[in-house]
mmCIF file of C-alpha atoms and ligand atoms in Angstrom:
data_model
loop_
_atom_site.group_PDB
_atom_site.id
_atom_site.type_symbol
_atom_site.label_atom_id
_atom_site.label_comp_id
_atom_site.label_asym_id
_atom_site.label_seq_id
_atom_site.Cartn_x
_atom_site.Cartn_y
_atom_site.Cartn_z
ATOM 1 C CA MET Y 6 -3.601 4.175 -22.954
ATOM 2 C CA PRO Y 7 -2.886 5.497 -19.478
ATOM 3 C CA GLY Y 8 -0.428 3.434 -17.393
ATOM 4 C CA TYR Y 9 -1.322 1.733 -14.137
ATOM 5 C CA LEU Y 10 -1.201 3.545 -10.819
ATOM 6 C CA VAL Y 11 -1.424 1.661 -7.525
ATOM 7 C CA ALA Y 12 -1.941 3.948 -4.535
ATOM 8 C CA GLY Y 13 -1.882 2.934 -0.889
ATOM 9 C CA ASN Y 14 -4.159 4.917 1.397
ATOM 10 C CA TRP Y 15 -2.921 4.231 4.908
ATOM 11 C CA LYS Y 16 -5.712 6.331 6.463
ATOM 12 C CA MET Y 17 -4.966 6.978 10.172
ATOM 13 C CA HIS Y 18 -2.578 4.052 10.560
ATOM 14 C CA GLY Y 19 1.172 3.818 10.993
ATOM 15 C CA SER Y 20 4.099 4.730 13.214
ATOM 16 C CA ILE Y 21 7.736 5.689 12.681
ATOM 17 C CA GLU Y 22 8.659 2.031 12.938
ATOM 18 C CA PHE Y 23 5.919 0.934 10.533
ATOM 19 C CA CYS Y 24 7.105 3.533 7.991
ATOM 20 C CA GLN Y 25 10.661 2.208 8.211
ATOM 21 C CA SER Y 26 9.730 -1.403 7.654
ATOM 22 C CA MET Y 27 7.090 -0.725 4.981
ATOM 23 C CA GLY Y 28 9.499 1.648 3.221
ATOM 24 C CA ALA Y 29 12.262 -0.960 3.180
ATOM 25 C CA ASP Y 30 9.911 -3.658 1.866
ATOM 26 C CA LEU Y 31 8.560 -1.446 -0.904
ATOM 27 C CA LEU Y 32 12.048 -0.356 -1.921
ATOM 28 C CA ALA Y 33 13.032 -4.005 -2.282
ATOM 29 C CA SER Y 34 10.008 -4.799 -4.452
ATOM 30 C CA ASP Y 35 10.350 -4.777 -8.188
ATOM 31 C CA CYS Y 36 7.287 -3.663 -10.096
ATOM 32 C CA PRO Y 37 8.305 -2.280 -13.465
ATOM 33 C CA GLN Y 38 5.868 -0.215 -15.492
ATOM 34 C CA VAL Y 39 3.642 0.583 -12.537
ATOM 35 C CA GLU Y 40 3.434 3.891 -10.785
ATOM 36 C CA ILE Y 41 3.424 3.245 -7.029
ATOM 37 C CA LEU Y 42 2.128 5.839 -4.610
ATOM 38 C CA VAL Y 43 2.002 5.768 -0.820
ATOM 39 C CA CYS Y 44 -0.283 8.134 1.090
ATOM 40 C CA PRO Y 45 0.638 8.021 4.789
ATOM 41 C CA PRO Y 46 -0.807 10.224 7.533
ATOM 42 C CA THR Y 47 0.547 13.775 7.070
ATOM 43 C CA LEU Y 48 3.083 13.575 9.914
ATOM 44 C CA TYR Y 49 4.897 10.693 8.235
ATOM 45 C CA ILE Y 50 5.170 12.303 4.808
ATOM 46 C CA PRO Y 51 8.720 13.686 5.353
ATOM 47 C CA GLN Y 52 9.917 10.289 6.556
ATOM 48 C CA MET Y 53 8.455 8.509 3.543
ATOM 49 C CA THR Y 54 9.744 11.027 0.982
ATOM 50 C CA THR Y 55 13.223 10.623 2.487
ATOM 51 C CA ILE Y 56 13.010 6.835 2.320
ATOM 52 C CA PHE Y 57 11.723 6.872 -1.277
ATOM 53 C CA GLU Y 58 14.066 9.588 -2.568
ATOM 54 C CA HIS Y 59 15.334 8.656 -6.068
ATOM 55 C CA SER Y 60 13.367 5.374 -5.966
ATOM 56 C CA GLY Y 61 10.497 6.346 -8.236
ATOM 57 C CA ILE Y 62 7.978 5.474 -5.508
ATOM 58 C CA GLN Y 63 5.830 8.531 -4.929
ATOM 59 C CA VAL Y 64 4.290 10.006 -1.817
ATOM 60 C CA GLY Y 65 0.943 11.759 -1.486
ATOM 61 C CA GLY Y 66 -1.346 13.376 1.056
ATOM 62 C CA GLN Y 67 -4.747 12.083 2.131
ATOM 63 C CA ASN Y 68 -6.403 15.501 2.195
ATOM 64 C CA CYS Y 69 -5.597 19.210 2.017
ATOM 65 C CA HIS Y 70 -7.177 22.619 2.494
ATOM 66 C CA PHE Y 71 -8.269 24.765 -0.442
ATOM 67 C CA GLU Y 72 -6.153 27.770 0.556
ATOM 68 C CA ALA Y 73 -2.383 28.023 0.183
ATOM 69 C CA GLN Y 74 -2.099 29.421 3.713
ATOM 70 C CA GLY Y 75 -4.186 31.194 6.338
ATOM 71 C CA ALA Y 76 -5.860 31.040 9.721
ATOM 72 C CA TYR Y 77 -7.192 27.485 9.442
ATOM 73 C CA THR Y 78 -6.110 25.741 12.635
ATOM 74 C CA GLY Y 79 -5.259 22.100 12.154
ATOM 75 C CA GLU Y 80 -5.225 22.164 8.357
ATOM 76 C CA VAL Y 81 -2.503 21.417 5.810
ATOM 77 C CA SER Y 82 -2.264 23.287 2.537
ATOM 78 C CA PRO Y 83 -1.548 21.776 -0.875
ATOM 79 C CA LEU Y 84 1.575 23.946 -1.142
ATOM 80 C CA MET Y 85 2.892 22.429 2.077
ATOM 81 C CA LEU Y 86 2.358 18.922 0.707
ATOM 82 C CA ARG Y 87 4.242 19.962 -2.407
ATOM 83 C CA ASP Y 88 6.978 21.546 -0.286
ATOM 84 C CA PHE Y 89 7.547 18.163 1.361
ATOM 85 C CA GLY Y 90 7.803 16.295 -1.917
ATOM 86 C CA CYS Y 91 4.270 15.019 -2.428
ATOM 87 C CA SER Y 92 3.133 14.598 -6.002
ATOM 88 C CA TYR Y 93 -0.471 13.530 -5.345
ATOM 89 C CA VAL Y 94 -3.264 14.211 -2.885
ATOM 90 C CA ILE Y 95 -6.380 12.120 -2.264
ATOM 91 C CA LEU Y 96 -9.469 14.357 -2.156
ATOM 92 C CA GLY Y 97 -13.103 13.717 -1.316
ATOM 93 C CA HIS Y 98 -12.573 10.257 0.131
ATOM 94 C CA SER Y 99 -15.912 8.916 1.343
ATOM 95 C CA GLU Y 100 -14.641 8.949 4.939
ATOM 96 C CA ARG Y 101 -14.021 12.695 4.595
ATOM 97 C CA ARG Y 102 -17.461 13.170 3.048
ATOM 98 C CA GLN Y 103 -19.114 11.037 5.745
ATOM 99 C CA TYR Y 104 -17.249 11.993 8.947
ATOM 100 C CA PHE Y 105 -16.040 15.504 8.093
ATOM 101 C CA ALA Y 106 -19.046 16.725 6.137
ATOM 102 C CA GLU Y 107 -17.126 17.360 2.924
ATOM 103 C CA THR Y 108 -19.419 18.262 0.073
ATOM 104 C CA SER Y 109 -18.722 17.912 -3.630
ATOM 105 C CA GLU Y 110 -18.493 21.736 -3.779
ATOM 106 C CA LEU Y 111 -15.687 21.670 -1.207
ATOM 107 C CA VAL Y 112 -13.968 18.797 -3.018
ATOM 108 C CA ALA Y 113 -14.123 20.858 -6.222
ATOM 109 C CA LYS Y 114 -12.418 23.826 -4.487
ATOM 110 C CA LYS Y 115 -9.726 21.575 -3.061
ATOM 111 C CA THR Y 116 -9.150 20.027 -6.481
ATOM 112 C CA VAL Y 117 -8.476 23.427 -8.035
ATOM 113 C CA ALA Y 118 -6.142 24.357 -5.170
ATOM 114 C CA ALA Y 119 -4.220 21.095 -5.428
ATOM 115 C CA LEU Y 120 -3.719 21.538 -9.173
ATOM 116 C CA GLN Y 121 -2.568 25.129 -8.667
ATOM 117 C CA ALA Y 122 0.009 23.859 -6.169
ATOM 118 C CA GLY Y 123 1.338 21.358 -8.692
ATOM 119 C CA LEU Y 124 -0.229 18.279 -7.091
ATOM 120 C CA LYS Y 125 -2.214 15.649 -8.952
ATOM 121 C CA PRO Y 126 -5.562 15.266 -7.194
ATOM 122 C CA ILE Y 127 -7.050 11.789 -6.842
ATOM 123 C CA VAL Y 128 -10.720 12.688 -6.586
ATOM 124 C CA CYS Y 129 -12.814 9.955 -4.977
ATOM 125 C CA VAL Y 130 -16.417 9.373 -5.982
ATOM 126 C CA GLY Y 131 -18.827 6.610 -5.160
ATOM 127 C CA GLU Y 132 -22.366 5.684 -4.204
ATOM 128 C CA THR Y 133 -23.631 4.335 -0.892
ATOM 129 C CA GLU Y 134 -25.370 1.003 -0.558
ATOM 130 C CA ALA Y 135 -28.755 2.730 -0.322
ATOM 131 C CA GLN Y 136 -28.059 4.760 -3.459
ATOM 132 C CA ARG Y 137 -27.106 1.614 -5.374
ATOM 133 C CA ALA Y 138 -30.234 -0.152 -4.120
ATOM 134 C CA ALA Y 139 -32.313 2.832 -5.266
ATOM 135 C CA GLN Y 140 -30.621 2.590 -8.687
ATOM 136 C CA THR Y 141 -29.249 6.117 -8.458
ATOM 137 C CA THR Y 142 -25.572 5.127 -8.777
ATOM 138 C CA PHE Y 143 -25.065 6.850 -12.117
ATOM 139 C CA ASP Y 144 -26.857 10.031 -10.996
ATOM 140 C CA VAL Y 145 -24.695 10.216 -7.874
ATOM 141 C CA ILE Y 146 -21.468 9.661 -9.811
ATOM 142 C CA LYS Y 147 -22.474 12.162 -12.481
ATOM 143 C CA ALA Y 148 -23.185 14.879 -9.908
ATOM 144 C CA GLN Y 149 -19.955 14.216 -7.991
ATOM 145 C CA VAL Y 150 -17.767 14.148 -11.104
ATOM 146 C CA ASN Y 151 -19.366 17.060 -12.946
ATOM 147 C CA LEU Y 152 -19.095 19.424 -9.987
ATOM 148 C CA VAL Y 153 -15.332 18.908 -10.045
ATOM 149 C CA LEU Y 154 -15.005 19.005 -13.840
ATOM 150 C CA ASP Y 155 -16.942 22.280 -14.071
ATOM 151 C CA ASP Y 156 -14.055 24.136 -12.407
ATOM 152 C CA LEU Y 157 -11.226 22.628 -14.450
ATOM 153 C CA SER Y 158 -9.477 23.601 -17.678
ATOM 154 C CA ILE Y 159 -8.563 21.020 -20.309
ATOM 155 C CA GLU Y 160 -4.949 21.228 -19.128
ATOM 156 C CA ASP Y 161 -6.115 20.506 -15.561
ATOM 157 C CA LEU Y 162 -7.871 17.376 -16.796
ATOM 158 C CA LEU Y 163 -4.518 15.982 -17.889
ATOM 159 C CA ASN Y 164 -3.326 16.058 -14.271
ATOM 160 C CA LEU Y 165 -6.485 14.682 -12.720
ATOM 161 C CA VAL Y 166 -6.996 11.162 -11.405
ATOM 162 C CA ILE Y 167 -10.451 9.873 -10.448
ATOM 163 C CA ALA Y 168 -11.005 6.982 -8.055
ATOM 164 C CA TYR Y 169 -14.292 5.104 -8.117
ATOM 165 C CA GLU Y 170 -14.874 3.844 -4.610
ATOM 166 C CA PRO Y 171 -18.334 2.433 -3.928
ATOM 167 C CA VAL Y 172 -18.896 3.309 -0.271
ATOM 168 C CA TRP Y 173 -20.377 -0.123 0.444
ATOM 169 C CA ALA Y 174 -17.129 -1.764 -0.676
ATOM 170 C CA ILE Y 175 -14.710 0.274 1.449
ATOM 171 C CA GLY Y 176 -13.222 -1.697 4.317
ATOM 172 C CA THR Y 177 -16.085 -4.196 4.149
ATOM 173 C CA GLY Y 178 -14.371 -7.033 2.297
ATOM 174 C CA GLN Y 179 -17.189 -6.752 -0.240
ATOM 175 C CA THR Y 180 -15.749 -5.764 -3.625
ATOM 176 C CA ALA Y 181 -17.672 -4.475 -6.625
ATOM 177 C CA THR Y 182 -17.693 -7.146 -9.310
ATOM 178 C CA PRO Y 183 -15.410 -6.365 -12.250
ATOM 179 C CA THR Y 184 -18.541 -5.770 -14.341
ATOM 180 C CA GLN Y 185 -20.078 -3.378 -11.792
ATOM 181 C CA ALA Y 186 -16.805 -1.468 -11.532
ATOM 182 C CA GLN Y 187 -16.198 -1.385 -15.287
ATOM 183 C CA GLU Y 188 -19.619 0.087 -16.078
ATOM 184 C CA VAL Y 189 -19.085 2.958 -13.661
ATOM 185 C CA HIS Y 190 -15.502 3.515 -14.856
ATOM 186 C CA ALA Y 191 -16.676 3.666 -18.476
ATOM 187 C CA PHE Y 192 -19.378 6.130 -17.418
ATOM 188 C CA ILE Y 193 -16.801 8.351 -15.664
ATOM 189 C CA ARG Y 194 -14.568 8.307 -18.750
ATOM 190 C CA GLU Y 195 -17.555 9.335 -20.853
ATOM 191 C CA LEU Y 196 -18.282 12.267 -18.520
ATOM 192 C CA VAL Y 197 -14.694 13.462 -18.991
ATOM 193 C CA ALA Y 198 -14.911 12.831 -22.760
ATOM 194 C CA GLN Y 199 -17.787 15.312 -22.884
ATOM 195 C CA ARG Y 200 -15.179 17.929 -21.828
ATOM 196 C CA ASP Y 201 -12.201 16.649 -23.810
ATOM 197 C CA ALA Y 202 -11.776 13.382 -25.691
ATOM 198 C CA ASN Y 203 -7.983 13.266 -25.436
ATOM 199 C CA ALA Y 204 -7.966 13.951 -21.683
ATOM 200 C CA ALA Y 205 -10.601 11.243 -21.224
ATOM 201 C CA ALA Y 206 -8.504 8.727 -23.139
ATOM 202 C CA MET Y 207 -5.471 9.532 -20.971
ATOM 203 C CA LEU Y 208 -7.378 9.705 -17.649
ATOM 204 C CA GLN Y 209 -6.337 7.236 -14.960
ATOM 205 C CA ILE Y 210 -9.460 5.917 -13.223
ATOM 206 C CA LEU Y 211 -8.648 3.877 -10.128
ATOM 207 C CA TYR Y 212 -10.919 1.381 -8.466
ATOM 208 C CA GLY Y 213 -11.016 1.329 -4.664
ATOM 209 C CA GLY Y 214 -12.945 -0.791 -2.207
ATOM 210 C CA SER Y 215 -11.593 -4.034 -0.750
ATOM 211 C CA VAL Y 216 -8.968 -4.582 -3.442
ATOM 212 C CA LYS Y 217 -6.796 -7.524 -2.404
ATOM 213 C CA PRO Y 218 -4.256 -9.821 -4.069
ATOM 214 C CA SER Y 219 -7.034 -12.294 -4.872
ATOM 215 C CA ASN Y 220 -9.236 -9.889 -6.842
ATOM 216 C CA ALA Y 221 -6.747 -7.338 -8.213
ATOM 217 C CA THR Y 222 -6.089 -9.051 -11.543
ATOM 218 C CA GLU Y 223 -9.728 -9.381 -12.605
ATOM 219 C CA LEU Y 224 -10.342 -5.745 -11.705
ATOM 220 C CA PHE Y 225 -7.214 -4.476 -13.480
ATOM 221 C CA GLN Y 226 -8.176 -6.461 -16.586
ATOM 222 C CA GLN Y 227 -11.210 -4.259 -17.118
ATOM 223 C CA GLN Y 228 -10.804 -1.829 -19.961
ATOM 224 C CA ASP Y 229 -11.427 1.353 -17.977
ATOM 225 C CA ILE Y 230 -9.686 0.388 -14.725
ATOM 226 C CA ASN Y 231 -6.197 1.882 -14.623
ATOM 227 C CA GLY Y 232 -5.121 0.873 -11.146
ATOM 228 C CA GLY Y 233 -6.305 0.823 -7.585
ATOM 229 C CA LEU Y 234 -6.681 2.883 -4.444
ATOM 230 C CA ILE Y 235 -5.868 0.388 -1.745
ATOM 231 C CA GLY Y 236 -6.813 0.826 1.914
ATOM 232 C CA GLY Y 237 -6.534 -2.167 4.233
ATOM 233 C CA ALA Y 238 -4.300 -4.227 1.949
ATOM 234 C CA SER Y 239 -1.788 -1.354 1.661
ATOM 235 C CA LEU Y 240 -0.908 -1.826 5.339
ATOM 236 C CA ASN Y 241 0.483 -5.270 4.614
ATOM 237 C CA ALA Y 242 3.687 -5.060 2.552
ATOM 238 C CA GLU Y 243 3.290 -8.475 0.965
ATOM 239 C CA ASP Y 244 -0.310 -7.838 -0.076
ATOM 240 C CA PHE Y 245 0.427 -4.356 -1.394
ATOM 241 C CA ILE Y 246 3.459 -5.503 -3.356
ATOM 242 C CA THR Y 247 1.471 -8.420 -4.792
ATOM 243 C CA ILE Y 248 -1.223 -5.988 -5.964
ATOM 244 C CA CYS Y 249 1.461 -3.766 -7.553
ATOM 245 C CA ARG Y 250 2.913 -6.842 -9.278
ATOM 246 C CA LYS Y 251 -0.488 -7.819 -10.638
ATOM 247 C CA ALA Y 252 -0.749 -4.353 -12.170
ATOM 248 C CA SER Y 253 2.729 -4.666 -13.659
ATOM 249 C CA GLU Y 254 1.708 -7.938 -15.319
ATOM 250 C CA MET Y 255 -1.079 -6.266 -17.274
ATOM 251 C CA PRO Y 256 -0.428 -6.112 -21.031
HETATM 252 P P1 LIG H 304 -10.182 -0.631 1.471
HETATM 253 O O1 LIG H 304 -10.172 0.969 1.405
HETATM 254 O O2 LIG H 304 -9.201 -1.117 0.436
HETATM 255 O O3 LIG H 304 -9.752 -0.954 2.873
HETATM 256 O O4 LIG H 304 -11.573 -1.068 1.177
HETATM 257 C C1 LIG H 304 -10.081 1.647 0.184
HETATM 258 C C2 LIG H 304 -10.114 3.128 0.425
HETATM 259 O O5 LIG H 304 -10.811 3.572 1.345
HETATM 260 O O6 LIG H 304 -9.455 3.900 -0.286
#
């Protein structure tokens, strides 16, 4: 059984002062048996890795380029994230797909690059409201997941994390029901099992989309949910720590 991972995606929020106070609060929290990850905006990564040094709390990026270096103004490479102590990078978040025209092909290239740099990619997949209404959720997820899996070796699969984030649930306060989430998570695990059964069994599949203290437990109780990718609630130390605690209480 994979362990629980709770990741905070701060998106484009934060300040030096916010990092200091959030860092101090998270350091004081006690959540045994849960992997905690914070993904601040890129500029704040060095500050957070310094604060969390030797604490076990990990730091990740929210995006990266697919090249190690080059003439790509404004971009950050996976090697640079690694250089500054990141262990994870979120890739293919629906906001990147929606506002920055990221395709699944691009996400697949970034995933390979992140793995080559020694980062664990958290690849986000999820259907829109219209796609769910049209009953194409499983087709959408299958296409998004398989495009990434096609480029990976079995060893790569052991370092991959997938986050199921229904687009209609992100930042809307509307959460997928535990049953809705579980059926997609089980489907994702099955897609990975078609490549390698052991990697599928070990795969951490996170749920994201309006996770809060009040719904975290029932989501984490689902068989194929191994943690959460938390947006809004990760900006509030008490809420985020409560969610981490709920994960640490899982049997
Ligand atoms: P939310 O965001 O928790 O605010 O819905 C989740 C995400 O976008 O990763």
